[in-house]
């Protein structure tokens, strides 16, 4: 049963993909966490200014590490699909390894329009969006079958 309806290749989704596909430099909270993450130790000096007293220069140690990039792609899926079914279908369709699946449910929006016949009320379909995180090195090329 096909749960994936279509991939999302829009400007908004491209921004999410590009943002997550860059390595990020982060700070570890403490020395124990830094050890676990393999962080580098750096000494930073700063100046403390107080009224009526001389400026005081202090030093503190911070631990920084780089978080590796992961490729993320968006898909519109059927509302009844769960994360396991989405993962299995994307792995089968695109021959990639899926690490994580995040889902977002959107409610159907009510809409109305004025015509010659009068006011017509209706509702757009509800849908579900899945954001899929792939294993390092895996990519999906949506344009590979276009000549």
JSON list of C-alpha atoms in Angstrom, two decimals:
[
{"chain": "A", "resi": 1, "resn": "UNK", "atom": "CA", "xyz": [0.00, 0.00, 0.00]},
{"chain": "A", "resi": 2, "resn": "UNK", "atom": "CA", "xyz": [1.45, 3.37, -1.00]},
{"chain": "A", "resi": 3, "resn": "UNK", "atom": "CA", "xyz": [1.61, 5.75, 1.94]},
{"chain": "A", "resi": 4, "resn": "UNK", "atom": "CA", "xyz": [3.90, 8.36, 0.38]},
{"chain": "A", "resi": 5, "resn": "UNK", "atom": "CA", "xyz": [1.87, 10.67, -1.87]},
{"chain": "A", "resi": 6, "resn": "UNK", "atom": "CA", "xyz": [4.60, 13.05, -3.12]},
{"chain": "A", "resi": 7, "resn": "UNK", "atom": "CA", "xyz": [7.92, 14.59, -2.09]},
{"chain": "A", "resi": 8, "resn": "UNK", "atom": "CA", "xyz": [7.96, 18.23, -1.00]},
{"chain": "A", "resi": 9, "resn": "UNK", "atom": "CA", "xyz": [10.36, 20.16, -3.21]},
{"chain": "A", "resi": 10, "resn": "UNK", "atom": "CA", "xyz": [9.51, 23.74, -2.30]},
{"chain": "A", "resi": 11, "resn": "UNK", "atom": "CA", "xyz": [11.55, 26.75, -1.26]},
{"chain": "A", "resi": 12, "resn": "UNK", "atom": "CA", "xyz": [10.50, 26.37, 2.39]},
{"chain": "A", "resi": 13, "resn": "UNK", "atom": "CA", "xyz": [11.44, 22.69, 2.51]},
{"chain": "A", "resi": 14, "resn": "UNK", "atom": "CA", "xyz": [14.74, 23.40, 0.73]},
{"chain": "A", "resi": 15, "resn": "UNK", "atom": "CA", "xyz": [15.62, 25.88, 3.50]},
{"chain": "A", "resi": 16, "resn": "UNK", "atom": "CA", "xyz": [15.00, 23.17, 6.13]},
{"chain": "A", "resi": 17, "resn": "UNK", "atom": "CA", "xyz": [17.14, 20.72, 4.16]},
{"chain": "A", "resi": 18, "resn": "UNK", "atom": "CA", "xyz": [20.01, 23.20, 3.68]},
{"chain": "A", "resi": 19, "resn": "UNK", "atom": "CA", "xyz": [19.92, 24.31, 7.31]},
{"chain": "A", "resi": 20, "resn": "UNK", "atom": "CA", "xyz": [20.25, 20.73, 8.58]},
{"chain": "A", "resi": 21, "resn": "UNK", "atom": "CA", "xyz": [22.88, 19.72, 6.01]},
{"chain": "A", "resi": 22, "resn": "UNK", "atom": "CA", "xyz": [25.63, 21.94, 7.47]},
{"chain": "A", "resi": 23, "resn": "UNK", "atom": "CA", "xyz": [27.97, 21.01, 10.32]},
{"chain": "A", "resi": 24, "resn": "UNK", "atom": "CA", "xyz": [27.22, 23.02, 13.46]},
{"chain": "A", "resi": 25, "resn": "UNK", "atom": "CA", "xyz": [29.60, 24.06, 16.23]},
{"chain": "A", "resi": 26, "resn": "UNK", "atom": "CA", "xyz": [28.00, 23.70, 19.65]},
{"chain": "A", "resi": 27, "resn": "UNK", "atom": "CA", "xyz": [29.06, 24.08, 23.29]},
{"chain": "A", "resi": 28, "resn": "UNK", "atom": "CA", "xyz": [28.98, 21.23, 25.78]},
{"chain": "A", "resi": 29, "resn": "UNK", "atom": "CA", "xyz": [27.31, 21.97, 29.11]},
{"chain": "A", "resi": 30, "resn": "UNK", "atom": "CA", "xyz": [30.04, 20.59, 31.35]},
{"chain": "A", "resi": 31, "resn": "UNK", "atom": "CA", "xyz": [33.32, 18.63, 31.36]},
{"chain": "A", "resi": 32, "resn": "UNK", "atom": "CA", "xyz": [31.57, 15.26, 31.65]},
{"chain": "A", "resi": 33, "resn": "UNK", "atom": "CA", "xyz": [29.40, 15.92, 28.59]},
{"chain": "A", "resi": 34, "resn": "UNK", "atom": "CA", "xyz": [32.45, 17.27, 26.74]},
{"chain": "A", "resi": 35, "resn": "UNK", "atom": "CA", "xyz": [34.32, 14.02, 27.35]},
{"chain": "A", "resi": 36, "resn": "UNK", "atom": "CA", "xyz": [31.39, 12.03, 25.99]},
{"chain": "A", "resi": 37, "resn": "UNK", "atom": "CA", "xyz": [31.11, 14.19, 22.84]},
{"chain": "A", "resi": 38, "resn": "UNK", "atom": "CA", "xyz": [34.85, 14.52, 22.19]},
{"chain": "A", "resi": 39, "resn": "UNK", "atom": "CA", "xyz": [34.83, 18.30, 22.60]},
{"chain": "A", "resi": 40, "resn": "UNK", "atom": "CA", "xyz": [37.83, 20.63, 22.43]},
{"chain": "A", "resi": 41, "resn": "UNK", "atom": "CA", "xyz": [38.75, 22.75, 25.43]},
{"chain": "A", "resi": 42, "resn": "UNK", "atom": "CA", "xyz": [39.12, 26.51, 24.88]},
{"chain": "A", "resi": 43, "resn": "UNK", "atom": "CA", "xyz": [39.94, 29.34, 27.26]},
{"chain": "A", "resi": 44, "resn": "UNK", "atom": "CA", "xyz": [37.96, 32.56, 26.78]},
{"chain": "A", "resi": 45, "resn": "UNK", "atom": "CA", "xyz": [38.74, 35.82, 28.56]},
{"chain": "A", "resi": 46, "resn": "UNK", "atom": "CA", "xyz": [36.21, 38.55, 29.22]},
{"chain": "A", "resi": 47, "resn": "UNK", "atom": "CA", "xyz": [36.06, 41.87, 31.07]},
{"chain": "A", "resi": 48, "resn": "UNK", "atom": "CA", "xyz": [33.71, 42.58, 33.99]},
{"chain": "A", "resi": 49, "resn": "UNK", "atom": "CA", "xyz": [32.86, 46.29, 34.37]},
{"chain": "A", "resi": 50, "resn": "UNK", "atom": "CA", "xyz": [31.51, 47.65, 37.66]},
{"chain": "A", "resi": 51, "resn": "UNK", "atom": "CA", "xyz": [30.60, 51.15, 38.76]},
{"chain": "A", "resi": 52, "resn": "UNK", "atom": "CA", "xyz": [33.21, 52.75, 40.98]},
{"chain": "A", "resi": 53, "resn": "UNK", "atom": "CA", "xyz": [35.64, 49.82, 40.66]},
{"chain": "A", "resi": 54, "resn": "UNK", "atom": "CA", "xyz": [38.43, 48.93, 38.27]},
{"chain": "A", "resi": 55, "resn": "UNK", "atom": "CA", "xyz": [37.71, 46.65, 35.31]},
{"chain": "A", "resi": 56, "resn": "UNK", "atom": "CA", "xyz": [38.37, 43.00, 36.10]},
{"chain": "A", "resi": 57, "resn": "UNK", "atom": "CA", "xyz": [39.54, 40.47, 33.49]},
{"chain": "A", "resi": 58, "resn": "UNK", "atom": "CA", "xyz": [38.31, 36.93, 34.03]},
{"chain": "A", "resi": 59, "resn": "UNK", "atom": "CA", "xyz": [38.90, 33.68, 32.20]},
{"chain": "A", "resi": 60, "resn": "UNK", "atom": "CA", "xyz": [36.61, 30.71, 31.71]},
{"chain": "A", "resi": 61, "resn": "UNK", "atom": "CA", "xyz": [36.87, 27.34, 30.00]},
{"chain": "A", "resi": 62, "resn": "UNK", "atom": "CA", "xyz": [34.36, 26.34, 27.33]},
{"chain": "A", "resi": 63, "resn": "UNK", "atom": "CA", "xyz": [34.06, 23.02, 25.51]},
{"chain": "A", "resi": 64, "resn": "UNK", "atom": "CA", "xyz": [33.10, 23.09, 21.82]},
{"chain": "A", "resi": 65, "resn": "UNK", "atom": "CA", "xyz": [32.28, 20.23, 19.45]},
{"chain": "A", "resi": 66, "resn": "UNK", "atom": "CA", "xyz": [30.91, 19.89, 15.92]},
{"chain": "A", "resi": 67, "resn": "UNK", "atom": "CA", "xyz": [27.60, 18.20, 15.27]},
{"chain": "A", "resi": 68, "resn": "UNK", "atom": "CA", "xyz": [27.72, 16.36, 11.93]},
{"chain": "A", "resi": 69, "resn": "UNK", "atom": "CA", "xyz": [25.21, 17.22, 9.21]},
{"chain": "A", "resi": 70, "resn": "UNK", "atom": "CA", "xyz": [22.30, 14.95, 8.30]},
{"chain": "A", "resi": 71, "resn": "UNK", "atom": "CA", "xyz": [20.25, 15.10, 5.12]},
{"chain": "A", "resi": 72, "resn": "UNK", "atom": "CA", "xyz": [16.51, 15.80, 5.66]},
{"chain": "A", "resi": 73, "resn": "UNK", "atom": "CA", "xyz": [13.73, 15.48, 3.10]},
{"chain": "A", "resi": 74, "resn": "UNK", "atom": "CA", "xyz": [10.01, 16.21, 3.30]},
{"chain": "A", "resi": 75, "resn": "UNK", "atom": "CA", "xyz": [7.13, 14.10, 1.98]},
{"chain": "A", "resi": 76, "resn": "UNK", "atom": "CA", "xyz": [3.36, 14.45, 2.00]},
{"chain": "A", "resi": 77, "resn": "UNK", "atom": "CA", "xyz": [1.94, 11.13, 3.21]},
{"chain": "A", "resi": 78, "resn": "UNK", "atom": "CA", "xyz": [-1.50, 9.71, 3.91]},
{"chain": "A", "resi": 79, "resn": "UNK", "atom": "CA", "xyz": [-2.91, 10.75, 7.31]},
{"chain": "A", "resi": 80, "resn": "UNK", "atom": "CA", "xyz": [-3.34, 7.11, 8.44]},
{"chain": "A", "resi": 81, "resn": "UNK", "atom": "CA", "xyz": [0.35, 6.23, 7.80]},
{"chain": "A", "resi": 82, "resn": "UNK", "atom": "CA", "xyz": [2.58, 5.71, 10.82]},
{"chain": "A", "resi": 83, "resn": "UNK", "atom": "CA", "xyz": [6.33, 6.33, 11.14]},
{"chain": "A", "resi": 84, "resn": "UNK", "atom": "CA", "xyz": [7.34, 2.68, 10.63]},
{"chain": "A", "resi": 85, "resn": "UNK", "atom": "CA", "xyz": [5.32, 2.38, 7.41]},
{"chain": "A", "resi": 86, "resn": "UNK", "atom": "CA", "xyz": [6.73, 5.67, 6.10]},
{"chain": "A", "resi": 87, "resn": "UNK", "atom": "CA", "xyz": [10.29, 4.56, 6.90]},
{"chain": "A", "resi": 88, "resn": "UNK", "atom": "CA", "xyz": [9.88, 1.20, 5.17]},
{"chain": "A", "resi": 89, "resn": "UNK", "atom": "CA", "xyz": [8.33, 2.73, 2.04]},
{"chain": "A", "resi": 90, "resn": "UNK", "atom": "CA", "xyz": [10.99, 5.44, 1.62]},
{"chain": "A", "resi": 91, "resn": "UNK", "atom": "CA", "xyz": [13.78, 2.89, 2.11]},
{"chain": "A", "resi": 92, "resn": "UNK", "atom": "CA", "xyz": [12.15, 0.72, -0.57]},
{"chain": "A", "resi": 93, "resn": "UNK", "atom": "CA", "xyz": [11.49, 3.54, -3.07]},
{"chain": "A", "resi": 94, "resn": "UNK", "atom": "CA", "xyz": [14.80, 5.40, -2.90]},
{"chain": "A", "resi": 95, "resn": "UNK", "atom": "CA", "xyz": [17.28, 2.70, -1.65]},
{"chain": "A", "resi": 96, "resn": "UNK", "atom": "CA", "xyz": [18.47, 4.78, 1.32]},
{"chain": "A", "resi": 97, "resn": "UNK", "atom": "CA", "xyz": [18.79, 4.17, 5.07]},
{"chain": "A", "resi": 98, "resn": "UNK", "atom": "CA", "xyz": [16.33, 6.21, 7.14]},
{"chain": "A", "resi": 99, "resn": "UNK", "atom": "CA", "xyz": [17.58, 7.18, 10.61]},
{"chain": "A", "resi": 100, "resn": "UNK", "atom": "CA", "xyz": [14.57, 9.16, 11.87]},
{"chain": "A", "resi": 101, "resn": "UNK", "atom": "CA", "xyz": [11.04, 10.12, 10.82]},
{"chain": "A", "resi": 102, "resn": "UNK", "atom": "CA", "xyz": [9.20, 13.16, 12.20]},
{"chain": "A", "resi": 103, "resn": "UNK", "atom": "CA", "xyz": [5.53, 13.63, 11.32]},
{"chain": "A", "resi": 104, "resn": "UNK", "atom": "CA", "xyz": [3.25, 16.67, 11.38]},
{"chain": "A", "resi": 105, "resn": "UNK", "atom": "CA", "xyz": [-0.53, 16.52, 10.98]},
{"chain": "A", "resi": 106, "resn": "UNK", "atom": "CA", "xyz": [-2.34, 19.35, 9.24]},
{"chain": "A", "resi": 107, "resn": "UNK", "atom": "CA", "xyz": [-6.08, 19.86, 9.62]},
{"chain": "A", "resi": 108, "resn": "UNK", "atom": "CA", "xyz": [-8.28, 20.56, 6.60]},
{"chain": "A", "resi": 109, "resn": "UNK", "atom": "CA", "xyz": [-8.86, 24.29, 6.28]},
{"chain": "A", "resi": 110, "resn": "UNK", "atom": "CA", "xyz": [-12.37, 25.64, 5.75]},
{"chain": "A", "resi": 111, "resn": "UNK", "atom": "CA", "xyz": [-12.76, 27.88, 2.73]},
{"chain": "A", "resi": 112, "resn": "UNK", "atom": "CA", "xyz": [-15.57, 29.80, 1.09]},
{"chain": "A", "resi": 113, "resn": "UNK", "atom": "CA", "xyz": [-15.94, 31.77, -2.12]},
{"chain": "A", "resi": 114, "resn": "UNK", "atom": "CA", "xyz": [-18.51, 34.02, -3.69]},
{"chain": "A", "resi": 115, "resn": "UNK", "atom": "CA", "xyz": [-19.88, 33.01, -7.11]},
{"chain": "A", "resi": 116, "resn": "UNK", "atom": "CA", "xyz": [-22.92, 33.82, -9.26]},
{"chain": "A", "resi": 117, "resn": "UNK", "atom": "CA", "xyz": [-24.77, 31.01, -7.52]},
{"chain": "A", "resi": 118, "resn": "UNK", "atom": "CA", "xyz": [-24.01, 32.53, -4.12]},
{"chain": "A", "resi": 119, "resn": "UNK", "atom": "CA", "xyz": [-21.71, 31.61, -1.26]},
{"chain": "A", "resi": 120, "resn": "UNK", "atom": "CA", "xyz": [-20.07, 28.18, -1.66]},
{"chain": "A", "resi": 121, "resn": "UNK", "atom": "CA", "xyz": [-18.53, 26.67, 1.45]},
{"chain": "A", "resi": 122, "resn": "UNK", "atom": "CA", "xyz": [-16.13, 23.76, 1.47]},
{"chain": "A", "resi": 123, "resn": "UNK", "atom": "CA", "xyz": [-13.12, 22.24, 3.15]},
{"chain": "A", "resi": 124, "resn": "UNK", "atom": "CA", "xyz": [-9.62, 21.37, 1.93]},
{"chain": "A", "resi": 125, "resn": "UNK", "atom": "CA", "xyz": [-8.30, 17.88, 2.66]},
{"chain": "A", "resi": 126, "resn": "UNK", "atom": "CA", "xyz": [-6.37, 17.09, 5.82]},
{"chain": "A", "resi": 127, "resn": "UNK", "atom": "CA", "xyz": [-2.87, 15.75, 5.22]},
{"chain": "A", "resi": 128, "resn": "UNK", "atom": "CA", "xyz": [0.25, 14.61, 7.00]},
{"chain": "A", "resi": 129, "resn": "UNK", "atom": "CA", "xyz": [3.82, 15.75, 6.36]},
{"chain": "A", "resi": 130, "resn": "UNK", "atom": "CA", "xyz": [6.83, 13.52, 7.12]},
{"chain": "A", "resi": 131, "resn": "UNK", "atom": "CA", "xyz": [10.35, 14.88, 7.51]},
{"chain": "A", "resi": 132, "resn": "UNK", "atom": "CA", "xyz": [12.82, 12.04, 6.99]},
{"chain": "A", "resi": 133, "resn": "UNK", "atom": "CA", "xyz": [16.43, 12.11, 8.25]},
{"chain": "A", "resi": 134, "resn": "UNK", "atom": "CA", "xyz": [18.85, 9.94, 6.29]},
{"chain": "A", "resi": 135, "resn": "UNK", "atom": "CA", "xyz": [22.08, 8.20, 7.27]},
{"chain": "A", "resi": 136, "resn": "UNK", "atom": "CA", "xyz": [25.33, 10.11, 6.59]},
{"chain": "A", "resi": 137, "resn": "UNK", "atom": "CA", "xyz": [26.32, 9.93, 2.96]},
{"chain": "A", "resi": 138, "resn": "UNK", "atom": "CA", "xyz": [22.84, 9.01, 1.65]},
{"chain": "A", "resi": 139, "resn": "UNK", "atom": "CA", "xyz": [20.98, 11.44, -0.63]},
{"chain": "A", "resi": 140, "resn": "UNK", "atom": "CA", "xyz": [17.76, 11.37, -2.62]},
{"chain": "A", "resi": 141, "resn": "UNK", "atom": "CA", "xyz": [17.76, 12.80, -6.15]},
{"chain": "A", "resi": 142, "resn": "UNK", "atom": "CA", "xyz": [14.17, 13.67, -7.09]},
{"chain": "A", "resi": 143, "resn": "UNK", "atom": "CA", "xyz": [15.17, 14.77, -10.60]},
{"chain": "A", "resi": 144, "resn": "UNK", "atom": "CA", "xyz": [17.12, 11.65, -11.66]},
{"chain": "A", "resi": 145, "resn": "UNK", "atom": "CA", "xyz": [14.30, 10.25, -13.85]},
{"chain": "A", "resi": 146, "resn": "UNK", "atom": "CA", "xyz": [13.71, 13.52, -15.77]},
{"chain": "A", "resi": 147, "resn": "UNK", "atom": "CA", "xyz": [15.44, 13.70, -19.15]}
]
